[in-house]
PDB file of C-alpha atoms in Angstrom:
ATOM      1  CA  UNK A  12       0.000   0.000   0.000  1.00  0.00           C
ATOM      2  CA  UNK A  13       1.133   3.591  -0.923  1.00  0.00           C
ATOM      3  CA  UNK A  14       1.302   5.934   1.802  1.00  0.00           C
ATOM      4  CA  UNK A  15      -1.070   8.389   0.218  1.00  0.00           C
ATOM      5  CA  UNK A  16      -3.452   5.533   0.320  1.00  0.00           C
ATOM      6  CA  UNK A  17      -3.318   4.993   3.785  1.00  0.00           C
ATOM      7  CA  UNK A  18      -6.178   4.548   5.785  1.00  0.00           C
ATOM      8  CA  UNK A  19      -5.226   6.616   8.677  1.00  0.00           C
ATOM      9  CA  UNK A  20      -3.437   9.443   6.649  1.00  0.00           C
ATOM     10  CA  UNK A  21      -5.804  12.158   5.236  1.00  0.00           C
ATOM     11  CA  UNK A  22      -4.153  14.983   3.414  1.00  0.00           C
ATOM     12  CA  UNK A  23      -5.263  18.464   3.560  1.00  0.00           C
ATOM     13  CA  UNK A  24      -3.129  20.411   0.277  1.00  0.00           C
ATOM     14  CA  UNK A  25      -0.788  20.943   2.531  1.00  0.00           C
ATOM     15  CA  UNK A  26      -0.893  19.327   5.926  1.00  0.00           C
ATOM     16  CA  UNK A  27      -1.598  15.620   7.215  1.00  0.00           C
ATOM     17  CA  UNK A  28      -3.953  14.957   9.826  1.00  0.00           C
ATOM     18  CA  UNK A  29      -2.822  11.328  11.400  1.00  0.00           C
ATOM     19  CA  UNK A  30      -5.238   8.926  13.445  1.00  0.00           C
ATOM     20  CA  UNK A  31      -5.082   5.532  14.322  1.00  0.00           C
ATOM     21  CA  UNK A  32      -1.777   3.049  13.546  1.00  0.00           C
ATOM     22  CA  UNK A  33      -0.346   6.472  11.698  1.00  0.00           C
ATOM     23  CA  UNK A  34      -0.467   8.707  15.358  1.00  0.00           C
ATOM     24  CA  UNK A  35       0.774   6.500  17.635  1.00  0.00           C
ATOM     25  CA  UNK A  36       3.746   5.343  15.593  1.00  0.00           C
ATOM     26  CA  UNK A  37       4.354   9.062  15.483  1.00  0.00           C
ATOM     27  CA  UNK A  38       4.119   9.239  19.216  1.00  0.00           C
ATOM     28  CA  UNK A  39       6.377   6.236  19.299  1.00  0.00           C
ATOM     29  CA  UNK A  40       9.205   7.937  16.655  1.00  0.00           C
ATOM     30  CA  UNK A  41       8.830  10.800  18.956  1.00  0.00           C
ATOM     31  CA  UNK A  42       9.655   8.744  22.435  1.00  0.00           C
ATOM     32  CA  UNK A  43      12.614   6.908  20.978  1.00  0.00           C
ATOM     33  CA  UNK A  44      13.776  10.696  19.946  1.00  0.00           C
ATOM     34  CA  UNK A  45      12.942  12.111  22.944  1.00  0.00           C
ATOM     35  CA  UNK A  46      15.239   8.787  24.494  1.00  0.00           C
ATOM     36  CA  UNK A  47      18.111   9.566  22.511  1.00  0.00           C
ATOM     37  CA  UNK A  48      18.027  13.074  23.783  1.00  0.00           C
ATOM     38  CA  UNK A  49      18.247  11.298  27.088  1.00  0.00           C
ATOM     39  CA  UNK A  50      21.303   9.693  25.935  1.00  0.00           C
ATOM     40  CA  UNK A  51      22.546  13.275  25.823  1.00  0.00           C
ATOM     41  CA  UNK A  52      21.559  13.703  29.428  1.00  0.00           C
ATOM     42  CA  UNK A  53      19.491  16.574  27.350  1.00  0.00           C
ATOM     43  CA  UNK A  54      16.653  18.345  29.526  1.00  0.00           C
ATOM     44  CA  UNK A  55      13.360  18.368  27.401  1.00  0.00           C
ATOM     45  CA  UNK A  56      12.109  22.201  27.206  1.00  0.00           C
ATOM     46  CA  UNK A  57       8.423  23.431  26.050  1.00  0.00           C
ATOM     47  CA  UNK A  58       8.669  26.447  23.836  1.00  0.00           C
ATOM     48  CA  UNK A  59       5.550  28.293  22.579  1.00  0.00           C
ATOM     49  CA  UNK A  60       4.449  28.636  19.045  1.00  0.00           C
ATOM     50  CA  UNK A  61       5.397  31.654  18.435  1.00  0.00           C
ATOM     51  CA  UNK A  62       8.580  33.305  17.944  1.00  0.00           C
ATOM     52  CA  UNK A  63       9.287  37.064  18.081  1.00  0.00           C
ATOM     53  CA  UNK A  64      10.409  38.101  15.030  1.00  0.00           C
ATOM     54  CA  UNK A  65      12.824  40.691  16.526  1.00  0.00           C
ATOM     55  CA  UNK A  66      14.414  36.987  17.152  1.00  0.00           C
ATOM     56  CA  UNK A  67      14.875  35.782  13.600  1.00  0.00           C
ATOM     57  CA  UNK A  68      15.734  39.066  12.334  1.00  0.00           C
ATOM     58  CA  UNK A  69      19.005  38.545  14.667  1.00  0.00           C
ATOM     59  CA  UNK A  70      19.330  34.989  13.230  1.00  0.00           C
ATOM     60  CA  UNK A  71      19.325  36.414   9.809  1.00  0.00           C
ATOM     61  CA  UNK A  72      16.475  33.780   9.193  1.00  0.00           C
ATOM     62  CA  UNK A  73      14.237  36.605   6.902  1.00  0.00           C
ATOM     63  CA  UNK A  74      17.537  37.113   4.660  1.00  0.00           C
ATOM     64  CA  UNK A  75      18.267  33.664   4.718  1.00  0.00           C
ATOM     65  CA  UNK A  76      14.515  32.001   4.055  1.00  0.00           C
ATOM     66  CA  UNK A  77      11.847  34.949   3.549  1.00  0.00           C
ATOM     67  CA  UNK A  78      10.098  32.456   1.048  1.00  0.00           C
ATOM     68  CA  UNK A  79       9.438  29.818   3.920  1.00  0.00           C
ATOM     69  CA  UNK A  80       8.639  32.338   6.912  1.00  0.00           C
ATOM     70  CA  UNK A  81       4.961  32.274   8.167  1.00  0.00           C
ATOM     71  CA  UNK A  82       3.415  35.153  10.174  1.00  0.00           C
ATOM     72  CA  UNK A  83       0.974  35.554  12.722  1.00  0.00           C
ATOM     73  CA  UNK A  84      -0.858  38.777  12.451  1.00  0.00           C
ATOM     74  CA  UNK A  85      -3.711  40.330  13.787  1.00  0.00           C
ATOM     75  CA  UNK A  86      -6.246  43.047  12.485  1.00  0.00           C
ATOM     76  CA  UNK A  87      -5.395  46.524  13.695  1.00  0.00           C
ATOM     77  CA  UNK A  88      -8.143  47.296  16.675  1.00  0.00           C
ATOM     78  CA  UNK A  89      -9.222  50.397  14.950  1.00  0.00           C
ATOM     79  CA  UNK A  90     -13.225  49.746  16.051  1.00  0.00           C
ATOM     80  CA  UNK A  91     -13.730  51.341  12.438  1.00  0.00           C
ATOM     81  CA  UNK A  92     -11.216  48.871  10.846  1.00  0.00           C
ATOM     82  CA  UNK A  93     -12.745  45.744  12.663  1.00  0.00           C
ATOM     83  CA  UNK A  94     -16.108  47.145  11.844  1.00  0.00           C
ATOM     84  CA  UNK A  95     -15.473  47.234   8.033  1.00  0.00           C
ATOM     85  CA  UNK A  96     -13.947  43.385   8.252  1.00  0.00           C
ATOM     86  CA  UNK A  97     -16.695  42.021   9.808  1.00  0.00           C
ATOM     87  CA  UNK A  98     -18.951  43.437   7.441  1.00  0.00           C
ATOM     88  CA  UNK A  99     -16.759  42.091   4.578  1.00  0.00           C
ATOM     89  CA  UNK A 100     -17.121  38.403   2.764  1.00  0.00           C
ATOM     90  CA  UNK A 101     -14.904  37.018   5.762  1.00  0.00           C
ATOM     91  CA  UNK A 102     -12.773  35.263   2.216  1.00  0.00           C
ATOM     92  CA  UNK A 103     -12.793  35.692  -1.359  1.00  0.00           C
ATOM     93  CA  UNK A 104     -14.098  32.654  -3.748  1.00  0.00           C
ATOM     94  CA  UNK A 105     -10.590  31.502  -3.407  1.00  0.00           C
ATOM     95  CA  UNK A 106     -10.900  31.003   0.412  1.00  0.00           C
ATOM     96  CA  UNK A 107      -8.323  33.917   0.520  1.00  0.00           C
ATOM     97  CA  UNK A 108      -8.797  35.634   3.905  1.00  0.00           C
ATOM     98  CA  UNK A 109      -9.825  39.482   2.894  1.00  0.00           C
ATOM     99  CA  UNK A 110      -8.370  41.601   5.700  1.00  0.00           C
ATOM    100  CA  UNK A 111      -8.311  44.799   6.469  1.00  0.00           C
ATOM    101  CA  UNK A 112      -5.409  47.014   7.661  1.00  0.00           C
ATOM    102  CA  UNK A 113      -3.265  44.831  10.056  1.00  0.00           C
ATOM    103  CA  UNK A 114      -1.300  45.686  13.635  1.00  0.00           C
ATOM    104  CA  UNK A 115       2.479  45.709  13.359  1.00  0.00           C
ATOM    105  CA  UNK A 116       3.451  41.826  12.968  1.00  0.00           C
ATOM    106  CA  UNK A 117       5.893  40.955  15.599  1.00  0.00           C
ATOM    107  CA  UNK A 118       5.937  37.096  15.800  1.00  0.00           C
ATOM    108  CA  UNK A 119       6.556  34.564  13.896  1.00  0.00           C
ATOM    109  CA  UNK A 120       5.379  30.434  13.705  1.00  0.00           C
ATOM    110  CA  UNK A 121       7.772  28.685  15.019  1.00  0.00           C
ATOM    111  CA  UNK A 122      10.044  27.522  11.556  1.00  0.00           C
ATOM    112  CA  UNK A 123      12.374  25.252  13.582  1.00  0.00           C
ATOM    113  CA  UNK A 124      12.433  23.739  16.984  1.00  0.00           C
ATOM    114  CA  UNK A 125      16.197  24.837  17.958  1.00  0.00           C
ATOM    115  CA  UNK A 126      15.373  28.685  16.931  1.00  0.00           C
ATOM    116  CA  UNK A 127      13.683  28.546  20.506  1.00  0.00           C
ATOM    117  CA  UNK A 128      16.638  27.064  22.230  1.00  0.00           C
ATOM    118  CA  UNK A 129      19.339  29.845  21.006  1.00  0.00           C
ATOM    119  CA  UNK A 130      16.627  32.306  21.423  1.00  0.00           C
ATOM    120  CA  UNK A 131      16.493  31.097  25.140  1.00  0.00           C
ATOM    121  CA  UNK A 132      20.733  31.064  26.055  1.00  0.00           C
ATOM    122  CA  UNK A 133      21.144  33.977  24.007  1.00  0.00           C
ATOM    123  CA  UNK A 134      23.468  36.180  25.872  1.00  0.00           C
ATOM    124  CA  UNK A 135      24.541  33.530  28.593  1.00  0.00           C
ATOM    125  CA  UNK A 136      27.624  32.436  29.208  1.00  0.00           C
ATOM    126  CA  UNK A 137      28.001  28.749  28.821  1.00  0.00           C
ATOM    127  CA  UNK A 138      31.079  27.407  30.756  1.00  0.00           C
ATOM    128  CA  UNK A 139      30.807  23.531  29.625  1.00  0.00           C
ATOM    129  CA  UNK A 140      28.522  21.290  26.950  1.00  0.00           C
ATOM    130  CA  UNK A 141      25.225  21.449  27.156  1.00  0.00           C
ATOM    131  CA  UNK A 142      22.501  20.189  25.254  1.00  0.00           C
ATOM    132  CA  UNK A 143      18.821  20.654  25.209  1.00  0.00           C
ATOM    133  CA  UNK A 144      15.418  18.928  23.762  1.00  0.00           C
ATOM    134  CA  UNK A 145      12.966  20.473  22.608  1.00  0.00           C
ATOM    135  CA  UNK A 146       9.896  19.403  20.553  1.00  0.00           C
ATOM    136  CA  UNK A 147       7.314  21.676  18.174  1.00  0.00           C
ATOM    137  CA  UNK A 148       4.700  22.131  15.960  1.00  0.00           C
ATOM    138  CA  UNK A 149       6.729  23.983  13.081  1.00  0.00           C
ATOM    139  CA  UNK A 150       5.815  25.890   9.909  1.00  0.00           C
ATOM    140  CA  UNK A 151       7.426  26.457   6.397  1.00  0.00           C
ATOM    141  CA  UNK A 152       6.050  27.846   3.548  1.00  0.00           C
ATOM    142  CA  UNK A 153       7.097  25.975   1.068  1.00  0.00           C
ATOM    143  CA  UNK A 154       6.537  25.967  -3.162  1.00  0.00           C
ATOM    144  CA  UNK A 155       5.148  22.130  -3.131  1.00  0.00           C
ATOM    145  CA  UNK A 156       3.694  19.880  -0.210  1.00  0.00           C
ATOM    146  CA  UNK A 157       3.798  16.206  -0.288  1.00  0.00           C
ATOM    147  CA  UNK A 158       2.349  13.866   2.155  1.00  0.00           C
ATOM    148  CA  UNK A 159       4.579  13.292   5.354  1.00  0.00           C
ATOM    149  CA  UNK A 160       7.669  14.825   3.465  1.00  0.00           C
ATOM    150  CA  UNK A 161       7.119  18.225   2.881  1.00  0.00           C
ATOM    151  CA  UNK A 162       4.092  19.811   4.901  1.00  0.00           C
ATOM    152  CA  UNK A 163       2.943  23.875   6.234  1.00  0.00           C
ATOM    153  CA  UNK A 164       2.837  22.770   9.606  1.00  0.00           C
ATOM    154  CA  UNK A 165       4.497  19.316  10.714  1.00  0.00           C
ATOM    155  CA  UNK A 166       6.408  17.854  14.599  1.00  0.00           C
ATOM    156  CA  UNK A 167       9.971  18.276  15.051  1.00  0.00           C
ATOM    157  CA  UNK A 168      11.583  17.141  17.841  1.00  0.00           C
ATOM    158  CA  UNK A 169      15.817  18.652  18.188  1.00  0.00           C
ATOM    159  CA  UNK A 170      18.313  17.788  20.603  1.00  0.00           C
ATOM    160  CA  UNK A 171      20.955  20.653  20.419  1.00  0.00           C
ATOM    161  CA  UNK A 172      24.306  20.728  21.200  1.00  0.00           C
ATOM    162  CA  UNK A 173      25.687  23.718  22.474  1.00  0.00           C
ATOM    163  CA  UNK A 174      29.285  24.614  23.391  1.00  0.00           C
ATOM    164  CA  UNK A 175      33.041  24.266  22.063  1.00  0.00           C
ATOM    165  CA  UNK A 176      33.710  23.096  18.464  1.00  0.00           C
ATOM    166  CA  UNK A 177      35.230  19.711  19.387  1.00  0.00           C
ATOM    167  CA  UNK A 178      32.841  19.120  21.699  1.00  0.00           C
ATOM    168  CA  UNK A 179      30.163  19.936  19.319  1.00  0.00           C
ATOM    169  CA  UNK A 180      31.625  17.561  16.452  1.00  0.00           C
ATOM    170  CA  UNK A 181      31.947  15.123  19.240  1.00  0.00           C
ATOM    171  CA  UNK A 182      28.125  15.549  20.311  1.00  0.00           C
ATOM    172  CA  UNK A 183      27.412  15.328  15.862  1.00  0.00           C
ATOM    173  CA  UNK A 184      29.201  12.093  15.644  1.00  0.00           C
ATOM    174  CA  UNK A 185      27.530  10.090  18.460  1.00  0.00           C
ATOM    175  CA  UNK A 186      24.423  11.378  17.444  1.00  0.00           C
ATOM    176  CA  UNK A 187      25.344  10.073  14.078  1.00  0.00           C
ATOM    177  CA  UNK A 188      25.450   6.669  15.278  1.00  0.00           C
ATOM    178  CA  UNK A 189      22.599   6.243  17.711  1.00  0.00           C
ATOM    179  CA  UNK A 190      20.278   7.502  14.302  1.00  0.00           C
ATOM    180  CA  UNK A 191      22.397   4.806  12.213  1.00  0.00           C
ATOM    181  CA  UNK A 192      22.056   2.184  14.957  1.00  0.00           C
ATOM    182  CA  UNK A 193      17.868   3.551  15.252  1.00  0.00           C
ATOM    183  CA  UNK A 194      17.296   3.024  11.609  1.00  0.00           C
ATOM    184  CA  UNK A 195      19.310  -0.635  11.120  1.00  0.00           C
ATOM    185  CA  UNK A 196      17.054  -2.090  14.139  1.00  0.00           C
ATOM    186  CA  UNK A 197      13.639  -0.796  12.038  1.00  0.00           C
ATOM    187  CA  UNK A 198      15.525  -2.039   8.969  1.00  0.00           C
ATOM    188  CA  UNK A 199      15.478   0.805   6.916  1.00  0.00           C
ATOM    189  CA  UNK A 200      17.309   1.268   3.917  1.00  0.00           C
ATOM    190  CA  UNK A 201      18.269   5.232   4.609  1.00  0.00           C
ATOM    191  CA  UNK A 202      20.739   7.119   1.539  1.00  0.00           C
TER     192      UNK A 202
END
């Protein structure tokens, strides 16, 4: 069976909803992630959805990928302004949103779990290794979506290293391995 044709897959253009077998070997991908982020002795960390975009900016991330970045905005509170939107169609016959004037747009969806992470120990002074965990609902905007590969708004789960250069590479490599070692026992054939 395809994936496409699978029963608990549904595809919306450009997201996938999962139920059944699909959602809890997600959950179950996500645990043995989560575990090897343990190996790391890697605190897990909760980060919101949104990212201020004063953030990115810093990052260089809206130089670097303005064609994936994905905005949360909000109508301007102008009672006249909200007055003339709710009197509008609501969308156009292309289920295009018409809006009115908007307030300054400040945050961002979240376009990578780690963003939140750097965002977080910007500023700090980091005397040893550390790593970190972190798991989110994230959000490209990309030219072309395809089931389960290339999606709006899809789970990432990171574990970031953070510290010296040798220590880093060091971090890389047995990560390296635990994924190689992960993807033998499932017997996948990964390029």
């Amino acid at each position: 069976m395809r994936l496409e044709d699978h029963p608990d897959l549904r595809w919306r253009g450009n997201q996938a909803v999962l139920a059944g077998s699909l959602l809890s070997l997600y959950r179950r991908l996500d645990a043995a992630f989560a575990r090897l982020g343990t190996c790391e002795q890697a605190p897990e960390v909760m980060y919101p959805t949104l990212l201020g975009a004063s953030h990115l900016a810093k990052l260089d991330y809206f130089k670097s990928f303005p064609h994936m970045a994905t905005f949360a905005c909000n109508l301007d509170r102008d009672p006249d302004n909200l007055g003339t939107f709710a009197r509008g169609a609501g969308v156009d016959g292309q289920g295009a949103v018409a809006l009115t004037k908007l307030a300054p747009v400040t945050e961002v969806l979240t376009p990578a779990a780690c963003y939140h992470i750097y965002v977080d120990l910007a500023g700090q002074n980091l005397p040893a290794f550390r790593t970190v965990t972190t798991r989110a609902t994230c959000f490209r905007r990309e030219d072309h979506y395809t089931p389960l590969e290339r999606q709006w708004s899809f789970g990432m789960r990171e574990v970031v290293g953070l510290g010296a250069s040798e220590d880093v590479k060091a971090f890389l490599e047995r990560g390296r391995i635990r994924v190689d070692r992960f993807v033998e026992a499932l017997g996948l054939a990964i390029a």
